[in-house]
Every structure is written in C-alpha cells, then in structure tokens.
C-alpha cells in the first residue's frame, strides 16, 4: 500500500530551514512515519545532516542577522576589505595624478601636479584630524563623544578638489592655479565641517579671508580683492536676509556673511556678480532637493541641551560658486566679454 500523503500546518518558529517563509508553514511528506510530529519545547531531535553542531545557525545560513555577535574573523575580513578598497582608490588616483604630471607641457606645471598628487592622500588625513579636534578645541563637545566619520564624503571632496586643481593647471599658470587650490581646499573643509557639526568656525573662515586678500596681493589685484570682500559682505548679507524673509528659513548669520566676504576676496570685484549668481542658483537647488526628499541637511544647535534648529547649508553653494568661477574664468574657449564678467 503506498504511503499516505500527510500535510501539517505548524508555526514558523518550529520550522528551521528554507521553508520558513510566512507565519505558518506547510509540511508535506510521503514517508510512512510522517504522521509523527514533534511539538515545540520538547527534546531536540537527534543530529542529522541538517542540524549538526556546525550548522545550528540558520539565520546566518540564509542571509539573515543572527542573534549573536558577528564572528571576529568575519568582522576583521570585512574591515580589511573596506580599507583595501579605500586604499586602492587613493593609490590609483595618486598614481594617475603623478602620470599626468609627467605628461605636463612645462616643468612648473609638472612640479605643481606632483605637489597636488602628494597632497591628495595627505589632505584626507589632515581633514579627518581637523574635523575631529576642531569642535573640541572650540569647546562645543568633549573629545570622548563619538561622531560619524562620513569618510566617503571626505574622500570624494578631496578627490574633486585635486581633479579641479589639475584642470586649472591645464588652462592657467601654476601660481594662480595653486592659489585657487588653497581656496578650494579651505572651502572643502568648511563644507565637510558644516555637514557634520552644523555651524561654521571662525578658525576656518578667517584663514579663508586672509588667504584671499594675500592672494590678491601676490597676483597683483589687491584692490579688486578688497573691494570684492567689502561688496560681498554687504550684498551677501542683504541677499541672505531677503531669502530668510521670502522663504521663511534660517539663512542669515554672522558666519555666513563672513563666508561670503571671504569668497568675494577670492573672486574679486569683477567675478563677484557671477559668483553671486552661481551660489544663489546652487542654494535654491539645495532647497529644492530638501523639499523633494523632506530631509534636513544640517543641524544648527551643536549642544545637546539646546533645541535643534535645522538650517540650510551655505558653504556648499559658496564652494560650488567658487569652483565655477575659477574654472570658467580660466577657460580660453570663452569669449573675452564672458571672461571679463567672470573676473578673468
């Protein structure tokens, strides 16, 4: 007589294996003794090929999170893989920059390219240390408090700055290109700092302003740099105040006005109008992205006891405005009148 077809419906916790898909699971069998059912909370059945001591963690077998901690060996292998990927990216980018330096058309451009290539991996570590200890030095948080690293954003920002510096070396002489690289590096550090902490330190804003004025003296346009700083402070403050009233957001602060003043010193009076246009468009784009995804960008209250206030980031639009002005002003393909509007 053939074996009867038996069907059981048991809770999913009783069934351990790939059949446990829902709240209840169906067990079918054609074995003669399939009518025997071992209820839960009873003795463990004898070890078979599917429940041996080496195979007692079905959650790990089928890609789910187990109840225990991740094994140490698996964690170390994962960390090694992450470090290897980041190290490989930095090494490949540095070698590519060094190769570009060897192919440069002039010796000063080649030396500047070597400096940019060597500064790229060093800038990641310098920025990481600054982002970790600058809030502690300003007294905003204790050094024992853990903060998110956001290493991918930091590496991407440093790589973008290095690539744009090499692009500037193609179209301009090494001295203006390296001066613009200083501004882009400080702007990148400000963007990373505001993204993590939600405020702008004067310890970074004042060097950005002073370096802009010094670059104007070295590059023989000190008057334009001073005028750009003054007009940037006035027009930037008025523009941020108008945006705050019109959009009912928190756009205006003393640090934001100092940031626009420093950017005005870097682009000069001639390129200030294009910078304001690019930065304003970028700021409206940031607001549109925030409205679409309904997620705040930075938190303006760093202290734990204060009520959090969400504000729009201003360093990212300012950094994008600086980058566009630097790249377009040095582009020889643009007509002369366009370069004059950009301060070139």
Short mmCIF file of C-alpha atoms in Angstrom, two decimals:
data_model
loop_
_atom_site.label_atom_id
_atom_site.label_comp_id
_atom_site.label_asym_id
_atom_site.label_seq_id
_atom_site.Cartn_x
_atom_site.Cartn_y
_atom_site.Cartn_z
CA UNK A 1 0.00 0.00 0.00
CA UNK A 2 1.56 3.38 -0.91
CA UNK A 3 2.50 5.81 1.84
CA UNK A 4 -0.22 8.34 2.68
CA UNK A 5 0.19 11.98 1.79
CA UNK A 6 0.29 13.94 5.05
CA UNK A 7 0.08 17.72 5.40
CA UNK A 8 0.75 19.70 8.58
CA UNK A 9 0.48 23.43 9.32
CA UNK A 10 2.93 24.42 12.01
CA UNK A 11 4.15 27.79 13.34
CA UNK A 12 7.14 29.20 11.52
CA UNK A 13 9.31 29.15 14.67
CA UNK A 14 9.08 25.38 14.78
CA UNK A 15 10.41 25.02 11.28
CA UNK A 16 14.08 25.89 10.83
CA UNK A 17 15.18 25.98 7.26
CA UNK A 18 14.46 27.42 3.85
CA UNK A 19 10.73 26.55 4.09
CA UNK A 20 10.02 29.13 6.82
CA UNK A 21 8.61 31.91 4.65
CA UNK A 22 5.46 33.08 6.45
CA UNK A 23 3.53 32.95 9.68
CA UNK A 24 2.60 29.32 9.07
CA UNK A 25 4.45 26.75 7.02
CA UNK A 26 3.12 23.66 5.30
CA UNK A 27 4.95 20.35 5.75
CA UNK A 28 4.22 17.64 3.23
CA UNK A 29 5.65 14.18 3.37
CA UNK A 30 5.23 10.78 1.76
CA UNK A 31 7.17 8.89 4.43
CA UNK A 32 5.28 6.11 6.31
CA UNK A 33 6.02 7.73 9.70
CA UNK A 34 5.29 11.29 8.60
CA UNK A 35 2.26 11.46 10.90
CA UNK A 36 4.57 11.75 13.87
CA UNK A 37 5.00 15.38 14.87
CA UNK A 38 7.45 16.67 17.47
CA UNK A 39 5.80 19.63 19.23
CA UNK A 40 7.85 22.63 20.38
CA UNK A 41 9.53 22.86 23.79
CA UNK A 42 10.46 19.20 23.67
CA UNK A 43 13.74 17.37 23.44
CA UNK A 44 15.93 18.25 20.48
CA UNK A 45 15.76 15.60 17.76
CA UNK A 46 18.90 13.62 17.04
CA UNK A 47 21.56 15.23 14.90
CA UNK A 48 21.13 14.75 11.18
CA UNK A 49 22.75 16.15 8.10
CA UNK A 50 20.71 19.36 8.52
CA UNK A 51 21.15 20.16 12.22
CA UNK A 52 24.70 19.16 13.02
CA UNK A 53 26.68 21.31 15.51
CA UNK A 54 28.39 23.12 12.63
CA UNK A 55 25.05 24.08 11.09
CA UNK A 56 22.97 25.35 14.02
CA UNK A 57 22.65 28.97 12.88
CA UNK A 58 20.05 29.07 10.11
CA UNK A 59 19.83 32.86 10.27
CA UNK A 60 23.44 33.16 9.14
CA UNK A 61 22.99 30.36 6.62
CA UNK A 62 20.19 32.13 4.79
CA UNK A 63 21.50 35.70 4.90
CA UNK A 64 19.62 37.00 7.98
CA UNK A 65 21.04 38.65 11.04
CA UNK A 66 21.78 36.14 13.74
CA UNK A 67 21.06 36.61 17.41
CA UNK A 68 24.69 36.56 18.47
CA UNK A 69 27.52 38.86 17.57
CA UNK A 70 29.30 38.70 14.27
CA UNK A 71 32.31 36.39 14.45
CA UNK A 72 35.59 38.17 14.91
CA UNK A 73 37.15 36.68 11.82
CA UNK A 74 34.25 37.79 9.61
CA UNK A 75 34.36 41.33 11.04
CA UNK A 76 38.12 41.59 10.51
CA UNK A 77 37.79 40.39 6.91
CA UNK A 78 35.06 42.98 6.23
CA UNK A 79 37.14 45.81 7.73
CA UNK A 80 40.16 44.69 5.73
CA UNK A 81 38.09 44.77 2.54
CA UNK A 82 36.81 48.30 3.24
CA UNK A 83 40.28 49.59 3.99
CA UNK A 84 41.65 47.86 0.93
CA UNK A 85 39.04 49.48 -1.32
CA UNK A 86 39.69 52.96 0.09
CA UNK A 87 43.45 52.49 -0.07
CA UNK A 88 43.19 51.21 -3.62
CA UNK A 89 41.17 54.27 -4.66
CA UNK A 90 43.64 56.69 -3.11
CA UNK A 91 46.62 54.87 -4.60
CA UNK A 92 45.10 54.71 -8.08
CA UNK A 93 44.12 58.39 -8.01
CA UNK A 94 47.57 59.42 -6.79
CA UNK A 95 49.32 57.38 -9.48
CA UNK A 96 47.05 58.87 -12.15
CA UNK A 97 47.90 62.38 -10.97
CA UNK A 98 51.60 61.58 -10.98
CA UNK A 99 51.29 60.22 -14.52
CA UNK A 100 49.54 63.42 -15.57
CA UNK A 101 52.39 65.41 -14.03
CA UNK A 102 54.91 63.51 -16.12
CA UNK A 103 52.95 64.41 -19.26
CA UNK A 104 52.64 68.13 -18.42
CA UNK A 105 53.87 70.50 -21.07
CA UNK A 106 56.04 72.65 -18.78
CA UNK A 107 58.30 71.94 -15.84
CA UNK A 108 56.48 74.27 -13.39
CA UNK A 109 53.16 72.63 -14.25
CA UNK A 110 54.72 69.19 -13.72
CA UNK A 111 56.08 70.18 -10.30
CA UNK A 112 52.72 71.66 -9.33
CA UNK A 113 50.99 68.46 -10.44
CA UNK A 114 53.34 66.38 -8.28
CA UNK A 115 52.51 68.59 -5.30
CA UNK A 116 48.79 68.14 -5.94
CA UNK A 117 49.17 64.37 -6.26
CA UNK A 118 51.10 64.09 -3.00
CA UNK A 119 48.73 66.43 -1.18
CA UNK A 120 45.62 64.41 -2.10
CA UNK A 121 46.17 61.42 0.27
CA UNK A 122 47.66 63.69 2.92
CA UNK A 123 44.67 66.05 2.79
CA UNK A 124 42.27 63.24 3.71
CA UNK A 125 44.15 62.54 6.93
CA UNK A 126 44.68 66.22 7.75
CA UNK A 127 41.00 66.98 7.26
CA UNK A 128 39.96 63.97 9.35
CA UNK A 129 42.10 65.19 12.26
CA UNK A 130 40.81 68.76 11.90
CA UNK A 131 37.18 67.63 11.78
CA UNK A 132 37.70 65.54 14.90
CA UNK A 133 39.56 68.01 17.10
CA UNK A 134 38.41 71.46 15.97
CA UNK A 135 34.99 71.20 17.70
CA UNK A 136 36.79 70.02 20.84
CA UNK A 137 39.19 72.98 20.69
CA UNK A 138 36.23 75.36 20.27
CA UNK A 139 34.55 73.84 23.35
CA UNK A 140 31.47 72.60 21.50
CA UNK A 141 31.73 68.96 22.54
CA UNK A 142 34.03 66.74 24.62
CA UNK A 143 36.67 64.71 22.90
CA UNK A 144 35.14 61.50 24.23
CA UNK A 145 31.92 61.99 22.27
CA UNK A 146 31.71 59.78 19.20
CA UNK A 147 30.87 61.42 15.89
CA UNK A 148 30.07 59.98 12.50
CA UNK A 149 33.09 59.79 10.23
CA UNK A 150 31.44 60.08 6.78
CA UNK A 151 34.69 59.01 5.22
CA UNK A 152 33.24 58.55 1.73
CA UNK A 153 32.16 62.19 1.53
CA UNK A 154 35.58 63.32 2.71
CA UNK A 155 37.45 61.24 0.12
CA UNK A 156 35.10 62.37 -2.65
CA UNK A 157 35.54 66.04 -1.72
CA UNK A 158 39.34 65.80 -1.64
CA UNK A 159 39.39 63.95 -4.95
CA UNK A 160 37.17 66.59 -6.57
CA UNK A 161 39.44 69.38 -5.34
CA UNK A 162 42.55 67.63 -6.67
CA UNK A 163 40.93 66.96 -10.06
CA UNK A 164 39.78 70.58 -10.41
CA UNK A 165 43.26 71.80 -9.49
CA UNK A 166 44.76 69.71 -12.28
CA UNK A 167 42.16 71.14 -14.65
CA UNK A 168 43.21 74.65 -13.61
CA UNK A 169 46.86 73.75 -14.27
CA UNK A 170 45.93 72.93 -17.87
CA UNK A 171 44.45 76.36 -18.62
CA UNK A 172 46.41 78.73 -16.35
CA UNK A 173 49.91 79.19 -14.99
CA UNK A 174 50.88 77.21 -11.86
CA UNK A 175 50.84 80.14 -9.40
CA UNK A 176 47.17 81.19 -9.90
CA UNK A 177 46.13 77.54 -10.07
CA UNK A 178 47.80 76.71 -6.75
CA UNK A 179 46.29 79.85 -5.20
CA UNK A 180 42.83 78.73 -6.32
CA UNK A 181 43.62 75.27 -4.94
CA UNK A 182 44.15 76.80 -1.49
CA UNK A 183 40.69 78.38 -1.67
CA UNK A 184 39.09 75.13 -2.84
CA UNK A 185 40.75 73.14 -0.07
CA UNK A 186 39.56 75.54 2.63
CA UNK A 187 36.07 75.59 1.10
CA UNK A 188 36.01 71.79 1.05
CA UNK A 189 37.00 71.66 4.71
CA UNK A 190 34.23 74.14 5.55
CA UNK A 191 31.67 72.06 3.65
CA UNK A 192 32.69 68.90 5.49
CA UNK A 193 32.67 70.68 8.83
CA UNK A 194 29.23 72.22 8.34
CA UNK A 195 27.85 68.88 7.15
CA UNK A 196 28.98 67.19 10.36
CA UNK A 197 28.64 69.90 13.01
CA UNK A 198 26.04 72.32 11.65
CA UNK A 199 27.99 75.54 12.28
CA UNK A 200 30.94 77.46 10.82
CA UNK A 201 34.07 78.10 12.90
CA UNK A 202 35.95 81.38 12.67
CA UNK A 203 39.15 79.33 12.84
CA UNK A 204 38.47 78.34 9.21
CA UNK A 205 36.64 81.44 7.97
CA UNK A 206 39.35 83.92 8.93
CA UNK A 207 42.15 81.98 7.16
CA UNK A 208 39.93 81.81 4.06
CA UNK A 209 39.50 85.60 4.12
CA UNK A 210 43.16 86.37 4.86
CA UNK A 211 44.41 83.96 2.20
CA UNK A 212 42.08 85.59 -0.33
CA UNK A 213 43.47 89.04 0.44
CA UNK A 214 47.04 87.72 0.36
CA UNK A 215 46.41 86.02 -2.98
CA UNK A 216 45.17 89.35 -4.33
CA UNK A 217 48.43 90.99 -3.27
CA UNK A 218 50.58 88.24 -4.79
CA UNK A 219 48.63 88.15 -8.06
CA UNK A 220 48.58 91.97 -8.43
CA UNK A 221 44.88 92.62 -7.91
CA UNK A 222 44.80 93.65 -4.25
CA UNK A 223 42.30 96.46 -4.88
CA UNK A 224 39.86 94.12 -6.58
CA UNK A 225 40.18 91.61 -3.72
CA UNK A 226 39.48 94.25 -1.05
CA UNK A 227 36.53 95.67 -2.99
CA UNK A 228 35.16 92.18 -3.59
CA UNK A 229 35.36 91.37 0.12
CA UNK A 230 33.50 94.55 1.11
CA UNK A 231 30.81 94.27 -1.54
CA UNK A 232 30.44 90.55 -0.86
CA UNK A 233 29.82 91.21 2.81
CA UNK A 234 27.16 93.86 2.08
CA UNK A 235 25.40 92.20 -0.84
CA UNK A 236 25.70 88.76 0.70
CA UNK A 237 24.09 89.93 3.91
CA UNK A 238 21.25 91.64 2.06
CA UNK A 239 20.70 88.60 -0.14
CA UNK A 240 20.61 86.16 2.77
CA UNK A 241 18.25 88.45 4.68
CA UNK A 242 15.91 88.61 1.70
CA UNK A 243 15.97 84.83 1.33
CA UNK A 244 15.23 84.40 5.02
CA UNK A 245 12.18 86.67 4.78
CA UNK A 246 10.94 85.33 1.45
CA UNK A 247 11.44 81.60 2.07
CA UNK A 248 10.89 81.69 5.84
CA UNK A 249 14.12 79.84 6.53
CA UNK A 250 17.28 80.36 8.55
CA UNK A 251 19.78 81.69 6.02
CA UNK A 252 21.42 84.65 7.75
CA UNK A 253 24.16 84.62 10.38
CA UNK A 254 27.45 86.39 11.04
CA UNK A 255 29.41 83.33 9.92
CA UNK A 256 27.51 83.20 6.62
CA UNK A 257 28.26 86.87 5.93
CA UNK A 258 31.94 86.32 6.74
CA UNK A 259 31.95 83.36 4.35
CA UNK A 260 30.59 85.49 1.51
CA UNK A 261 33.09 88.22 2.37
CA UNK A 262 35.96 85.72 2.08
CA UNK A 263 34.62 84.38 -1.22
CA UNK A 264 34.38 87.95 -2.53
CA UNK A 265 38.05 88.45 -1.71
CA UNK A 266 38.95 85.36 -3.73
CA UNK A 267 36.91 86.12 -6.86
CA UNK A 268 37.49 89.88 -6.79
CA UNK A 269 35.05 92.62 -7.66
CA UNK A 270 34.85 91.54 -11.31
CA UNK A 271 33.89 87.94 -10.58
CA UNK A 272 31.64 88.71 -7.62
CA UNK A 273 28.49 89.04 -9.74
CA UNK A 274 28.97 85.67 -11.39
CA UNK A 275 29.77 84.13 -8.00
CA UNK A 276 26.54 85.51 -6.51
CA UNK A 277 24.58 84.14 -9.45
CA UNK A 278 26.11 80.66 -9.23
CA UNK A 279 25.89 80.49 -5.43
CA UNK A 280 22.27 81.68 -5.45
CA UNK A 281 21.28 79.05 -8.02
CA UNK A 282 23.08 76.37 -6.01
CA UNK A 283 21.33 77.49 -2.81
CA UNK A 284 17.92 77.29 -4.49
CA UNK A 285 18.88 73.86 -5.81
CA UNK A 286 19.76 72.71 -2.29
CA UNK A 287 16.39 73.98 -1.08
CA UNK A 288 14.60 72.15 -3.90
CA UNK A 289 16.38 68.90 -3.07
CA UNK A 290 15.49 69.30 0.58
CA UNK A 291 11.83 69.93 -0.29
CA UNK A 292 11.70 66.90 -2.57
CA UNK A 293 13.23 64.41 -0.13
CA UNK A 294 11.91 66.15 3.02
CA UNK A 295 15.17 65.69 4.89
CA UNK A 296 17.13 68.43 6.71
CA UNK A 297 20.75 68.95 5.84
CA UNK A 298 22.50 70.44 8.86
CA UNK A 299 21.56 70.94 12.50
CA UNK A 300 22.42 74.38 13.81
CA UNK A 301 22.33 73.54 17.53
CA UNK A 302 25.51 71.61 18.36
CA UNK A 303 24.88 71.50 22.11
CA UNK A 304 22.89 68.55 23.41
CA UNK A 305 20.88 70.72 25.84
CA UNK A 306 19.74 73.17 23.14
CA UNK A 307 16.75 72.68 20.93
CA UNK A 308 17.81 71.56 17.43
CA UNK A 309 17.30 74.13 14.69
CA UNK A 310 17.55 72.92 11.11
CA UNK A 311 19.11 75.32 8.64
CA UNK A 312 20.17 75.33 5.02
CA UNK A 313 23.86 74.80 4.30
CA UNK A 314 25.57 77.85 2.83
CA UNK A 315 29.11 76.54 2.40
CA UNK A 316 28.16 74.05 -0.30
CA UNK A 317 26.60 76.69 -2.62
CA UNK A 318 29.52 79.04 -1.90
CA UNK A 319 32.06 76.33 -2.70
CA UNK A 320 30.27 75.48 -5.95
CA UNK A 321 30.18 79.17 -6.88
CA UNK A 322 33.93 79.49 -6.26
CA UNK A 323 34.65 76.38 -8.30
CA UNK A 324 32.58 77.51 -11.29
CA UNK A 325 34.11 80.99 -11.30
CA UNK A 326 37.66 79.59 -11.13
CA UNK A 327 37.08 77.06 -13.91
CA UNK A 328 35.21 79.38 -16.27
CA UNK A 329 37.41 82.44 -15.75
CA UNK A 330 40.49 80.47 -16.79
CA UNK A 331 38.84 78.82 -19.80
CA UNK A 332 40.40 80.20 -23.01
CA UNK A 333 37.48 78.94 -25.09
CA UNK A 334 35.13 81.57 -23.65
CA UNK A 335 34.85 84.96 -25.40
CA UNK A 336 36.60 87.93 -23.91
CA UNK A 337 33.45 89.64 -22.62
CA UNK A 338 32.38 86.48 -20.78
CA UNK A 339 35.77 86.19 -19.12
CA UNK A 340 35.54 89.84 -18.05
CA UNK A 341 32.18 89.14 -16.39
CA UNK A 342 33.81 86.25 -14.56
CA UNK A 343 36.70 88.39 -13.38
CA UNK A 344 39.25 86.80 -15.70
#
